[in-house]
PDB file of C-alpha atoms in Angstrom:
ATOM      1  CA  MET E1189       0.000   0.000   0.000  1.00 78.00           C
ATOM      2  CA  ASN E1190       1.147   3.509  -0.846  1.00 85.00           C
ATOM      3  CA  PRO E1191       2.600   5.256   2.257  1.00 86.00           C
ATOM      4  CA  HIS E1192       0.456   8.341   1.590  1.00 90.00           C
ATOM      5  CA  ALA E1193      -2.707   6.247   1.426  1.00 88.00           C
ATOM      6  CA  LYS E1194      -1.715   4.449   4.619  1.00 89.00           C
ATOM      7  CA  LEU E1195      -1.144   7.803   6.336  1.00 92.00           C
ATOM      8  CA  ILE E1196      -4.524   9.107   5.172  1.00 93.00           C
ATOM      9  CA  CYS E1197      -6.259   5.947   6.444  1.00 91.00           C
ATOM     10  CA  THR E1198      -4.491   6.163   9.814  1.00 92.00           C
ATOM     11  CA  VAL E1199      -5.278   9.856  10.282  1.00 94.00           C
ATOM     12  CA  SER E1200      -8.896   9.209   9.266  1.00 94.00           C
ATOM     13  CA  LEU E1201      -9.177   6.383  11.800  1.00 93.00           C
ATOM     14  CA  ILE E1202      -7.892   8.595  14.598  1.00 94.00           C
ATOM     15  CA  MET E1203     -10.087  11.506  13.472  1.00 95.00           C
ATOM     16  CA  GLY E1204     -13.252   9.374  13.178  1.00 94.00           C
ATOM     17  CA  THR E1205     -12.695   7.844  16.610  1.00 94.00           C
ATOM     18  CA  SER E1206     -12.024  11.276  18.147  1.00 95.00           C
ATOM     19  CA  ILE E1207     -15.131  12.794  16.553  1.00 95.00           C
ATOM     20  CA  THR E1208     -17.408  10.054  17.858  1.00 94.00           C
ATOM     21  CA  ILE E1209     -15.894   9.955  21.338  1.00 94.00           C
ATOM     22  CA  SER E1210     -16.055  13.729  21.828  1.00 94.00           C
ATOM     23  CA  SER E1211     -19.474  14.395  20.294  1.00 92.00           C
ATOM     24  CA  ASN E1212     -22.708  15.260  22.086  1.00 91.00           C
ATOM     25  CA  HIS E1213     -24.826  15.335  18.917  1.00 91.00           C
ATOM     26  CA  TRP E1214     -26.065  12.203  17.141  1.00 93.00           C
ATOM     27  CA  ILE E1215     -25.141  13.443  13.659  1.00 93.00           C
ATOM     28  CA  LEU E1216     -21.540  14.090  14.700  1.00 94.00           C
ATOM     29  CA  ALA E1217     -21.308  10.662  16.333  1.00 94.00           C
ATOM     30  CA  TRP E1218     -22.711   9.026  13.200  1.00 94.00           C
ATOM     31  CA  THR E1219     -20.264  10.985  11.023  1.00 95.00           C
ATOM     32  CA  GLY E1220     -17.331   9.752  13.092  1.00 95.00           C
ATOM     33  CA  LEU E1221     -18.540   6.157  12.816  1.00 95.00           C
ATOM     34  CA  GLU E1222     -18.820   6.494   9.033  1.00 94.00           C
ATOM     35  CA  ILE E1223     -15.327   7.988   8.759  1.00 95.00           C
ATOM     36  CA  ASN E1224     -14.013   5.031  10.760  1.00 94.00           C
ATOM     37  CA  THR E1225     -15.767   2.529   8.514  1.00 94.00           C
ATOM     38  CA  LEU E1226     -14.512   4.132   5.322  1.00 94.00           C
ATOM     39  CA  ALA E1227     -10.964   4.453   6.679  1.00 94.00           C
ATOM     40  CA  ILE E1228     -10.564   0.803   7.716  1.00 94.00           C
ATOM     41  CA  ILE E1229     -11.909  -0.670   4.449  1.00 94.00           C
ATOM     42  CA  PRO E1230      -8.698  -0.062   2.399  1.00 93.00           C
ATOM     43  CA  LEU E1231      -6.646  -1.549   5.241  1.00 92.00           C
ATOM     44  CA  ILE E1232      -8.726  -4.751   5.253  1.00 92.00           C
ATOM     45  CA  SER E1233      -8.629  -5.173   1.472  1.00 91.00           C
ATOM     46  CA  LYS E1234      -4.989  -4.163   0.873  1.00 88.00           C
ATOM     47  CA  SER E1235      -3.749  -7.710   0.149  1.00 83.00           C
ATOM     48  CA  HIS E1236      -6.125  -8.125  -2.856  1.00 82.00           C
ATOM     49  CA  HIS E1237      -6.721 -11.744  -1.879  1.00 87.00           C
ATOM     50  CA  PRO E1238     -10.268 -13.111  -2.400  1.00 90.00           C
ATOM     51  CA  ARG E1239     -10.551 -13.795   1.332  1.00 92.00           C
ATOM     52  CA  ALA E1240      -9.617 -10.180   2.123  1.00 92.00           C
ATOM     53  CA  ILE E1241     -12.140  -8.850  -0.390  1.00 93.00           C
ATOM     54  CA  GLU E1242     -14.836 -11.077   1.118  1.00 94.00           C
ATOM     55  CA  ALA E1243     -13.936  -9.833   4.604  1.00 94.00           C
ATOM     56  CA  THR E1244     -14.112  -6.234   3.352  1.00 94.00           C
ATOM     57  CA  ILE E1245     -17.576  -6.725   1.881  1.00 95.00           C
ATOM     58  CA  LYS E1246     -18.853  -8.446   5.035  1.00 95.00           C
ATOM     59  CA  TYR E1247     -17.446  -5.673   7.193  1.00 95.00           C
ATOM     60  CA  PHE E1248     -18.886  -2.911   5.017  1.00 95.00           C
ATOM     61  CA  LEU E1249     -22.376  -4.432   4.870  1.00 95.00           C
ATOM     62  CA  THR E1250     -22.653  -5.085   8.622  1.00 95.00           C
ATOM     63  CA  GLN E1251     -21.231  -1.699   9.611  1.00 94.00           C
ATOM     64  CA  SER E1252     -23.461   0.185   7.179  1.00 94.00           C
ATOM     65  CA  THR E1253     -26.495  -1.646   8.530  1.00 95.00           C
ATOM     66  CA  ALA E1254     -25.523  -0.725  12.084  1.00 96.00           C
ATOM     67  CA  SER E1255     -24.832   2.894  11.119  1.00 94.00           C
ATOM     68  CA  ALA E1256     -28.207   3.147   9.397  1.00 95.00           C
ATOM     69  CA  LEU E1257     -29.861   1.782  12.542  1.00 95.00           C
ATOM     70  CA  ILE E1258     -28.034   4.345  14.690  1.00 95.00           C
ATOM     71  CA  LEU E1259     -29.129   7.157  12.389  1.00 94.00           C
ATOM     72  CA  PHE E1260     -32.705   5.874  12.310  1.00 95.00           C
ATOM     73  CA  SER E1261     -32.725   5.490  16.098  1.00 94.00           C
ATOM     74  CA  SER E1262     -31.495   9.033  16.651  1.00 93.00           C
ATOM     75  CA  MET E1263     -33.958  10.440  14.122  1.00 94.00           C
ATOM     76  CA  THR E1264     -36.847   8.594  15.787  1.00 94.00           C
ATOM     77  CA  ASN E1265     -35.775   9.939  19.166  1.00 93.00           C
ATOM     78  CA  ALA E1266     -35.411  13.482  17.803  1.00 93.00           C
ATOM     79  CA  TRP E1267     -38.805  13.264  16.139  1.00 93.00           C
ATOM     80  CA  SER E1268     -40.562  12.224  19.350  1.00 91.00           C
ATOM     81  CA  THR E1269     -38.605  14.276  21.904  1.00 89.00           C
ATOM     82  CA  GLY E1270     -37.070  17.130  19.892  1.00 88.00           C
ATOM     83  CA  GLN E1271     -33.584  16.321  21.252  1.00 87.00           C
ATOM     84  CA  TRP E1272     -30.456  15.457  19.239  1.00 90.00           C
ATOM     85  CA  ASP E1273     -28.347  15.137  22.382  1.00 90.00           C
ATOM     86  CA  ILE E1274     -26.825  11.681  22.860  1.00 89.00           C
ATOM     87  CA  THR E1275     -27.580  11.573  26.579  1.00 87.00           C
ATOM     88  CA  GLN E1276     -31.275  12.433  26.038  1.00 87.00           C
ATOM     89  CA  LEU E1277     -32.361   9.090  24.565  1.00 88.00           C
ATOM     90  CA  ASN E1278     -35.894   8.638  25.916  1.00 87.00           C
ATOM     91  CA  HIS E1279     -37.979   6.958  23.218  1.00 89.00           C
ATOM     92  CA  PRO E1280     -38.309   3.161  23.869  1.00 91.00           C
ATOM     93  CA  THR E1281     -38.132   2.166  20.185  1.00 92.00           C
ATOM     94  CA  SER E1282     -35.009   4.310  19.752  1.00 93.00           C
ATOM     95  CA  CYS E1283     -33.413   2.625  22.759  1.00 93.00           C
ATOM     96  CA  LEU E1284     -34.097  -0.843  21.327  1.00 94.00           C
ATOM     97  CA  MET E1285     -32.789   0.091  17.871  1.00 95.00           C
ATOM     98  CA  LEU E1286     -29.665   1.674  19.357  1.00 94.00           C
ATOM     99  CA  THR E1287     -28.988  -1.436  21.457  1.00 94.00           C
ATOM    100  CA  MET E1288     -29.224  -3.603  18.341  1.00 95.00           C
ATOM    101  CA  ALA E1289     -27.011  -1.227  16.343  1.00 95.00           C
ATOM    102  CA  ILE E1290     -24.308  -1.147  19.004  1.00 95.00           C
ATOM    103  CA  ALA E1291     -24.472  -4.939  19.333  1.00 95.00           C
ATOM    104  CA  ILE E1292     -23.948  -5.245  15.567  1.00 95.00           C
ATOM    105  CA  LYS E1293     -21.087  -2.735  15.575  1.00 94.00           C
ATOM    106  CA  LEU E1294     -19.330  -4.469  18.467  1.00 94.00           C
ATOM    107  CA  GLY E1295     -20.023  -7.997  17.259  1.00 93.00           C
ATOM    108  CA  LEU E1296     -21.993  -9.133  20.305  1.00 93.00           C
ATOM    109  CA  VAL E1297     -23.980 -12.369  20.247  1.00 90.00           C
ATOM    110  CA  PRO E1298     -26.333 -12.914  18.316  1.00 91.00           C
ATOM    111  CA  PHE E1299     -24.836 -10.405  15.821  1.00 93.00           C
ATOM    112  CA  HIS E1300     -21.306 -11.820  16.059  1.00 91.00           C
ATOM    113  CA  PHE E1301     -21.090 -13.950  12.905  1.00 92.00           C
ATOM    114  CA  TRP E1302     -19.311 -11.294  10.837  1.00 93.00           C
ATOM    115  CA  PHE E1303     -16.475 -10.695  13.295  1.00 94.00           C
ATOM    116  CA  PRO E1304     -14.468 -13.978  13.119  1.00 93.00           C
ATOM    117  CA  GLU E1305     -14.779 -14.065   9.327  1.00 93.00           C
ATOM    118  CA  VAL E1306     -13.573 -10.484   8.938  1.00 94.00           C
ATOM    119  CA  LEU E1307     -10.645 -11.059  11.278  1.00 94.00           C
ATOM    120  CA  GLN E1308      -9.747 -14.248   9.419  1.00 92.00           C
ATOM    121  CA  GLY E1309      -9.521 -12.329   6.130  1.00 91.00           C
ATOM    122  CA  SER E1310      -7.461  -9.459   7.577  1.00 92.00           C
ATOM    123  CA  SER E1311      -3.787  -9.057   8.382  1.00 90.00           C
ATOM    124  CA  LEU E1312      -2.781  -9.237  12.043  1.00 90.00           C
ATOM    125  CA  ILE E1313      -2.255  -5.458  12.303  1.00 91.00           C
ATOM    126  CA  THR E1314      -5.680  -4.777  10.798  1.00 92.00           C
ATOM    127  CA  ALA E1315      -7.202  -7.418  13.093  1.00 92.00           C
ATOM    128  CA  LEU E1316      -5.619  -5.574  16.021  1.00 92.00           C
ATOM    129  CA  LEU E1317      -7.199  -2.304  14.831  1.00 92.00           C
ATOM    130  CA  LEU E1318     -10.586  -3.990  14.369  1.00 92.00           C
ATOM    131  CA  SER E1319     -10.450  -5.527  17.840  1.00 92.00           C
ATOM    132  CA  THR E1320      -9.331  -2.409  19.702  1.00 92.00           C
ATOM    133  CA  LEU E1321      -9.594   1.016  18.049  1.00 91.00           C
ATOM    134  CA  MET E1322     -12.785   0.251  16.115  1.00 92.00           C
ATOM    135  CA  LYS E1323     -14.543  -0.834  19.328  1.00 93.00           C
ATOM    136  CA  LEU E1324     -13.928   2.437  21.178  1.00 94.00           C
ATOM    137  CA  PRO E1325     -16.610   4.605  19.481  1.00 95.00           C
ATOM    138  CA  PRO E1326     -19.503   2.119  19.944  1.00 94.00           C
ATOM    139  CA  ILE E1327     -18.459   1.494  23.555  1.00 95.00           C
ATOM    140  CA  THR E1328     -18.415   5.263  24.126  1.00 94.00           C
ATOM    141  CA  LEU E1329     -21.940   5.551  22.709  1.00 94.00           C
ATOM    142  CA  LEU E1330     -22.991   2.687  24.972  1.00 93.00           C
ATOM    143  CA  LEU E1331     -21.473   4.438  27.988  1.00 93.00           C
ATOM    144  CA  LEU E1332     -23.241   7.709  27.156  1.00 92.00           C
ATOM    145  CA  THR E1333     -26.638   6.040  26.702  1.00 92.00           C
ATOM    146  CA  SER E1334     -26.386   3.199  29.236  1.00 89.00           C
ATOM    147  CA  GLN E1335     -28.811   4.780  31.707  1.00 89.00           C
ATOM    148  CA  SER E1336     -31.498   4.910  28.994  1.00 89.00           C
ATOM    149  CA  LEU E1337     -31.045   1.408  27.582  1.00 90.00           C
ATOM    150  CA  ASN E1338     -32.782  -1.757  28.742  1.00 90.00           C
ATOM    151  CA  THR E1339     -30.559  -3.320  31.416  1.00 91.00           C
ATOM    152  CA  THR E1340     -32.148  -6.755  31.047  1.00 93.00           C
ATOM    153  CA  LEU E1341     -31.472  -6.839  27.299  1.00 93.00           C
ATOM    154  CA  LEU E1342     -27.886  -5.662  27.786  1.00 93.00           C
ATOM    155  CA  THR E1343     -27.373  -8.335  30.456  1.00 94.00           C
ATOM    156  CA  LEU E1344     -28.756 -11.021  28.150  1.00 95.00           C
ATOM    157  CA  LEU E1345     -26.445  -9.882  25.326  1.00 95.00           C
ATOM    158  CA  ALA E1346     -23.480  -9.774  27.708  1.00 95.00           C
ATOM    159  CA  ILE E1347     -24.031 -13.235  29.202  1.00 95.00           C
ATOM    160  CA  SER E1348     -24.630 -14.862  25.830  1.00 96.00           C
ATOM    161  CA  SER E1349     -21.526 -13.154  24.383  1.00 95.00           C
ATOM    162  CA  THR E1350     -19.394 -14.312  27.288  1.00 95.00           C
ATOM    163  CA  LEU E1351     -20.616 -17.905  27.088  1.00 95.00           C
ATOM    164  CA  ILE E1352     -20.640 -18.340  23.309  1.00 94.00           C
ATOM    165  CA  GLY E1353     -17.358 -16.458  22.837  1.00 93.00           C
ATOM    166  CA  GLY E1354     -15.659 -18.721  25.373  1.00 92.00           C
ATOM    167  CA  TRP E1355     -17.134 -21.958  24.040  1.00 94.00           C
ATOM    168  CA  MET E1356     -16.498 -21.177  20.382  1.00 92.00           C
ATOM    169  CA  GLY E1357     -12.936 -20.079  21.149  1.00 89.00           C
ATOM    170  CA  LEU E1358     -12.156 -23.493  22.643  1.00 91.00           C
ATOM    171  CA  ASN E1359     -12.940 -25.219  19.350  1.00 83.00           C
ATOM    172  CA  GLN E1360     -10.644 -23.124  17.111  1.00 88.00           C
ATOM    173  CA  THR E1361      -7.195 -23.834  15.740  1.00 89.00           C
ATOM    174  CA  GLN E1362      -6.636 -20.584  13.821  1.00 90.00           C
ATOM    175  CA  THR E1363      -5.098 -17.674  15.706  1.00 89.00           C
ATOM    176  CA  ARG E1364      -7.295 -14.918  14.287  1.00 90.00           C
ATOM    177  CA  LYS E1365     -10.503 -16.822  15.062  1.00 91.00           C
ATOM    178  CA  ILE E1366      -9.308 -17.483  18.615  1.00 93.00           C
ATOM    179  CA  LEU E1367      -8.649 -13.737  18.947  1.00 93.00           C
ATOM    180  CA  ALA E1368     -12.092 -12.945  17.527  1.00 93.00           C
ATOM    181  CA  PHE E1369     -13.953 -15.210  19.944  1.00 94.00           C
ATOM    182  CA  SER E1370     -11.800 -13.975  22.811  1.00 94.00           C
ATOM    183  CA  SER E1371     -12.788 -10.423  21.860  1.00 94.00           C
ATOM    184  CA  ILE E1372     -16.477 -11.397  21.770  1.00 95.00           C
ATOM    185  CA  SER E1373     -16.185 -12.993  25.209  1.00 95.00           C
ATOM    186  CA  HIS E1374     -14.375 -10.039  26.732  1.00 94.00           C
ATOM    187  CA  LEU E1375     -16.874  -7.616  25.187  1.00 94.00           C
ATOM    188  CA  GLY E1376     -19.573  -9.522  27.050  1.00 94.00           C
ATOM    189  CA  TRP E1377     -17.813  -8.789  30.336  1.00 95.00           C
ATOM    190  CA  MET E1378     -17.400  -5.138  29.382  1.00 94.00           C
ATOM    191  CA  ILE E1379     -21.085  -4.788  28.474  1.00 94.00           C
ATOM    192  CA  MET E1380     -22.043  -6.366  31.808  1.00 93.00           C
ATOM    193  CA  ILE E1381     -19.875  -3.850  33.685  1.00 93.00           C
ATOM    194  CA  ILE E1382     -21.256  -0.921  31.650  1.00 90.00           C
ATOM    195  CA  SER E1383     -24.887  -1.952  32.127  1.00 86.00           C
ATOM    196  CA  TYR E1384     -24.514  -2.090  35.909  1.00 84.00           C
ATOM    197  CA  ASN E1385     -21.949   0.755  36.170  1.00 75.00           C
TER     198      ASN E1385
END
């Protein structure tokens, strides 16, 4: 990959993460998530191998679905309450849609099927970025809205992620898939801690 393109992707990743983490407005948070998605796609597909291209397409489709759900959730909340502030999530349908969108973005069970396949098609450095830096913005959104979200649903997602991530990780022989299921399991613990503060 061209060093200039790599630099642009890296700066865009840092900028998208910073925008989402520091925003109080849903549109800014959504913009940061989209910048992140568009910046990581060239890094996933840089090897031009069919497996990398398949991983790129899977990643793009799942992340765009989750971003559309986040945008739709925030618009529904703004329509019913008149608030675009992230911490003012009061509409029950918006809360449910946002929980699903964050679960898709993070790769929580039952929306976890894309994550091991994407990590398997990526290089180890890109897999590291996908498992760490790309999880920060959705976790920040979850932290900001955790008091509004359904604690029972978050607990169910967390317990199932912890159990299934651990069990599926035991059955793997490939390093990237072990890392993916370990990430899913540890995300379950993090969601449990966030939901109960």
